[in-house]
Amino acid sequence: MIYRAESSTQTGLWATNTDLNLVRQQLLDLFCQFAYQEGDFVLSSGVRSSYYINGKEVTLHPQGALAIGRILLNMLPLDTQAVAGLTLGADPIVSAVSVVSALESRPIPGLIVRKEAKGHGTKAYVEGPNLPEAAKVVVLEDVVTTGRSAMKAVTRLRDAGYTVNQVISLIDRQQGGAEYYQSVNLQFEYVFSITDIQTRYKQIVIKP
């Protein structure tokens, strides 16, 4: 059986609030309400799990996208020249941050990293504006488990001549990703840990 949560998230424009701490709390509720499920799941790695997080339920939500864009933009180093991520999970996150950055008069381009090279034209792995050589790019991810997924984006971007030293994820499942990034000398930050999600979920959960 799958359980979902009822959230206190309002339908008003909470994502535009000037207090990012309040925006962060509402975003957490949104993840609990729409993205987090408890049950019996098989992950893409083949491992069974008692819970599943579908980040796209929030990253493609209008208020969720705005909140994510604002929070992640605030986490980026000031010298960031672009944000990027591996398709498909990172696509809406990269777009949200880039759009919000323009609204905040701090325009930061977005790059999308393909899993396979384009089969025609330039046959490129990386899509987006051309950047200066060695431009500093931060990789974004929705959910980090082992860390290998975002590392594919890091590798492709470095191969394209960019400088990548940091990964930021919306959620860290705390299953080895942080330790992996440390082992390859990548800085790693996240917005919520799985503990944050599960603690809040238990506070607002409803069982049918």
Tab-separated table of C-alpha atoms in Angstrom:
chain	number	residue	atom	x	y	z
A	1	MET	CA	0.000	0.000	0.000
A	2	ILE	CA	1.210	3.513	-0.828
A	3	TYR	CA	0.677	6.364	1.626
A	4	ARG	CA	0.590	10.008	0.635
A	5	ALA	CA	0.777	13.089	2.792
A	6	GLU	CA	-1.559	15.994	3.275
A	7	SER	CA	0.276	19.298	3.265
A	8	SER	CA	-0.319	22.717	4.742
A	9	THR	CA	1.103	24.268	1.570
A	10	GLN	CA	-1.206	27.075	0.515
A	11	THR	CA	-2.412	27.721	-3.018
A	12	GLY	CA	-1.337	31.381	-2.743
A	13	LEU	CA	1.913	32.776	-4.064
A	14	TRP	CA	4.033	31.521	-1.167
A	15	ALA	CA	7.032	30.932	-3.439
A	16	THR	CA	7.359	34.708	-3.902
A	17	ASN	CA	7.793	35.334	-0.163
A	18	THR	CA	10.868	37.394	0.650
A	19	ASP	CA	11.734	35.079	3.560
A	20	LEU	CA	13.585	32.139	1.982
A	21	ASN	CA	13.320	30.145	5.218
A	22	LEU	CA	9.534	30.170	4.858
A	23	VAL	CA	9.823	29.299	1.178
A	24	ARG	CA	12.089	26.391	2.087
A	25	GLN	CA	9.559	25.080	4.628
A	26	GLN	CA	6.728	25.255	2.120
A	27	LEU	CA	8.903	23.515	-0.462
A	28	LEU	CA	9.574	20.730	2.039
A	29	ASP	CA	5.814	20.304	2.477
A	30	LEU	CA	5.395	20.177	-1.275
A	31	PHE	CA	7.912	17.317	-1.504
A	32	CYS	CA	6.087	15.462	1.259
A	33	GLN	CA	2.711	16.013	-0.373
A	34	PHE	CA	3.545	15.142	-3.966
A	35	ALA	CA	6.989	13.577	-4.394
A	36	TYR	CA	7.516	11.253	-1.416
A	37	GLN	CA	5.734	7.902	-1.219
A	38	GLU	CA	6.091	4.952	1.118
A	39	GLY	CA	5.517	1.427	-0.118
A	40	ASP	CA	7.466	-1.303	-1.909
A	41	PHE	CA	9.546	0.029	-4.800
A	42	VAL	CA	12.371	-1.102	-7.061
A	43	LEU	CA	14.805	1.723	-7.821
A	44	SER	CA	16.605	2.241	-11.140
A	45	SER	CA	19.639	0.547	-9.570
A	46	GLY	CA	17.566	-2.595	-9.014
A	47	VAL	CA	17.623	-2.167	-5.236
A	48	ARG	CA	14.327	-2.478	-3.361
A	49	SER	CA	13.285	0.466	-1.221
A	50	SER	CA	10.510	1.192	1.272
A	51	TYR	CA	10.114	4.683	-0.161
A	52	TYR	CA	10.349	6.513	-3.470
A	53	ILE	CA	10.865	10.159	-4.375
A	54	ASN	CA	9.606	11.406	-7.731
A	55	GLY	CA	11.257	14.819	-7.814
A	56	LYS	CA	9.540	15.853	-11.054
A	57	GLU	CA	6.238	16.074	-9.175
A	58	VAL	CA	7.713	19.172	-7.519
A	59	THR	CA	10.282	20.469	-10.010
A	60	LEU	CA	7.512	20.756	-12.637
A	61	HIS	CA	5.040	22.276	-10.169
A	62	PRO	CA	4.720	26.050	-10.800
A	63	GLN	CA	5.304	27.114	-7.200
A	64	GLY	CA	7.810	24.335	-6.666
A	65	ALA	CA	9.879	25.431	-9.668
A	66	LEU	CA	9.909	29.060	-8.516
A	67	ALA	CA	10.869	28.086	-4.967
A	68	ILE	CA	13.608	25.757	-6.218
A	69	GLY	CA	14.993	28.421	-8.525
A	70	ARG	CA	15.177	30.972	-5.724
A	71	ILE	CA	16.684	28.630	-3.130
A	72	LEU	CA	19.310	27.118	-5.420
A	73	LEU	CA	20.293	30.501	-6.856
A	74	ASN	CA	20.976	31.632	-3.301
A	75	MET	CA	23.239	28.593	-2.789
A	76	LEU	CA	25.386	29.156	-5.893
A	77	PRO	CA	28.881	30.651	-5.526
A	78	LEU	CA	29.019	34.225	-6.795
A	79	ASP	CA	31.453	33.273	-9.558
A	80	THR	CA	29.137	30.631	-11.059
A	81	GLN	CA	28.971	31.075	-14.836
A	82	ALA	CA	26.389	28.373	-15.619
A	83	VAL	CA	24.293	25.621	-14.076
A	84	ALA	CA	23.892	22.214	-15.667
A	85	GLY	CA	22.453	18.779	-15.099
A	86	LEU	CA	21.878	15.369	-16.599
A	87	THR	CA	18.665	14.994	-18.557
A	88	LEU	CA	15.829	14.317	-17.633
A	89	GLY	CA	15.638	14.872	-13.904
A	90	ALA	CA	17.746	18.030	-13.836
A	91	ASP	CA	16.133	19.749	-16.846
A	92	PRO	CA	13.380	21.655	-14.969
A	93	ILE	CA	15.779	22.500	-12.124
A	94	VAL	CA	18.359	24.028	-14.453
A	95	SER	CA	15.640	25.990	-16.261
A	96	ALA	CA	14.127	27.254	-13.010
A	97	VAL	CA	17.447	28.521	-11.696
A	98	SER	CA	18.330	30.186	-14.988
A	99	VAL	CA	14.962	31.968	-15.271
A	100	VAL	CA	15.016	33.135	-11.644
A	101	SER	CA	18.592	34.355	-12.064
A	102	ALA	CA	17.437	36.666	-14.865
A	103	LEU	CA	14.639	38.027	-12.684
A	104	GLU	CA	17.170	38.643	-9.921
A	105	SER	CA	19.487	40.542	-12.301
A	106	ARG	CA	22.102	37.813	-11.975
A	107	PRO	CA	21.697	35.995	-15.303
A	108	ILE	CA	23.159	32.487	-15.287
A	109	PRO	CA	22.848	30.297	-18.403
A	110	GLY	CA	21.647	26.708	-18.187
A	111	LEU	CA	23.171	23.644	-19.825
A	112	ILE	CA	21.569	20.250	-20.372
A	113	VAL	CA	23.789	17.171	-20.509
A	114	ARG	CA	22.557	14.331	-22.695
A	115	LYS	CA	22.940	10.703	-21.608
A	116	GLU	CA	23.875	9.833	-25.181
A	117	ALA	CA	25.404	12.088	-27.800
A	118	LYS	CA	23.007	13.735	-30.221
A	119	GLY	CA	22.655	11.506	-33.287
A	120	HIS	CA	22.790	14.360	-35.793
A	121	GLY	CA	24.181	17.852	-36.315
A	122	THR	CA	26.982	18.594	-33.842
A	123	LYS	CA	26.515	15.222	-32.099
A	124	ALA	CA	27.134	17.036	-28.817
A	125	TYR	CA	26.570	15.783	-25.280
A	126	VAL	CA	26.067	19.284	-23.871
A	127	GLU	CA	23.241	21.565	-25.044
A	128	GLY	CA	23.015	25.274	-24.292
A	129	PRO	CA	24.791	28.583	-24.853
A	130	ASN	CA	28.481	28.565	-25.729
A	131	LEU	CA	30.528	29.566	-22.701
A	132	PRO	CA	34.127	30.736	-22.306
A	133	GLU	CA	36.726	28.001	-22.011
A	134	ALA	CA	37.061	26.719	-18.411
A	135	ALA	CA	33.831	28.492	-17.374
A	136	LYS	CA	32.775	27.564	-13.849
A	137	VAL	CA	29.693	25.323	-13.945
A	138	VAL	CA	27.708	23.935	-10.997
A	139	VAL	CA	25.877	20.630	-11.547
A	140	LEU	CA	22.313	20.377	-10.217
A	141	GLU	CA	20.407	17.193	-9.371
A	142	ASP	CA	16.961	16.352	-8.015
A	143	VAL	CA	17.774	13.309	-5.865
A	144	VAL	CA	21.225	11.945	-5.028
A	145	THR	CA	21.604	8.309	-4.004
A	146	THR	CA	25.046	6.960	-4.926
A	147	GLY	CA	26.141	10.126	-6.734
A	148	ARG	CA	27.008	8.373	-9.985
A	149	SER	CA	24.231	9.977	-12.025
A	150	ALA	CA	25.344	13.575	-11.519
A	151	MET	CA	28.944	12.438	-11.961
A	152	LYS	CA	28.106	11.579	-15.571
A	153	ALA	CA	27.200	15.220	-16.082
A	154	VAL	CA	30.390	16.353	-14.349
A	155	THR	CA	32.499	14.172	-16.641
A	156	ARG	CA	30.768	15.329	-19.846
A	157	LEU	CA	31.081	18.983	-18.858
A	158	ARG	CA	34.754	18.613	-18.016
A	159	ASP	CA	35.321	16.847	-21.313
A	160	ALA	CA	33.727	19.884	-22.992
A	161	GLY	CA	36.334	22.127	-21.345
A	162	TYR	CA	34.345	23.499	-18.396
A	163	THR	CA	35.408	23.692	-14.760
A	164	VAL	CA	33.127	21.720	-12.437
A	165	ASN	CA	33.862	21.516	-8.718
A	166	GLN	CA	30.419	21.363	-7.126
A	167	VAL	CA	27.164	19.395	-7.141
A	168	ILE	CA	23.966	20.653	-5.502
A	169	SER	CA	20.988	18.346	-5.041
A	170	LEU	CA	17.458	19.012	-3.886
A	171	ILE	CA	17.440	15.800	-1.833
A	172	ASP	CA	20.197	13.586	-0.472
A	173	ARG	CA	19.025	10.032	0.200
A	174	GLN	CA	22.130	9.602	2.405
A	175	GLN	CA	23.127	6.368	0.712
A	176	GLY	CA	26.732	7.105	-0.138
A	177	GLY	CA	26.483	10.051	-2.512
A	178	ALA	CA	28.138	12.600	-0.205
A	179	GLU	CA	30.990	10.221	0.562
A	180	TYR	CA	31.465	9.476	-3.134
A	181	TYR	CA	31.691	13.157	-4.047
A	182	GLN	CA	34.211	13.709	-1.271
A	183	SER	CA	36.311	10.855	-2.636
A	184	VAL	CA	36.486	12.557	-6.060
A	185	ASN	CA	37.101	16.038	-4.618
A	186	LEU	CA	33.713	17.494	-5.470
A	187	GLN	CA	31.914	19.878	-3.141
A	188	PHE	CA	28.411	18.664	-2.343
A	189	GLU	CA	25.419	20.506	-0.915
A	190	TYR	CA	21.742	19.632	-0.679
A	191	VAL	CA	18.516	21.389	0.233
A	192	PHE	CA	16.878	18.515	2.132
A	193	SER	CA	18.145	15.232	3.520
A	194	ILE	CA	15.928	12.165	3.454
A	195	THR	CA	15.692	12.582	7.230
A	196	ASP	CA	14.170	16.042	6.725
A	197	ILE	CA	11.620	14.586	4.304
A	198	GLN	CA	10.663	11.605	6.437
A	199	THR	CA	10.415	13.590	9.661
A	200	ARG	CA	8.073	16.135	8.118
A	201	TYR	CA	6.132	13.429	6.280
A	202	LYS	CA	5.349	11.702	9.580
A	203	GLN	CA	3.971	14.957	10.939
A	204	ILE	CA	1.499	15.462	8.097
A	205	VAL	CA	0.883	11.929	6.815
A	206	ILE	CA	-2.637	10.655	6.248
A	207	LYS	CA	-3.383	6.979	5.637
A	208	PRO	CA	-6.336	6.010	3.434
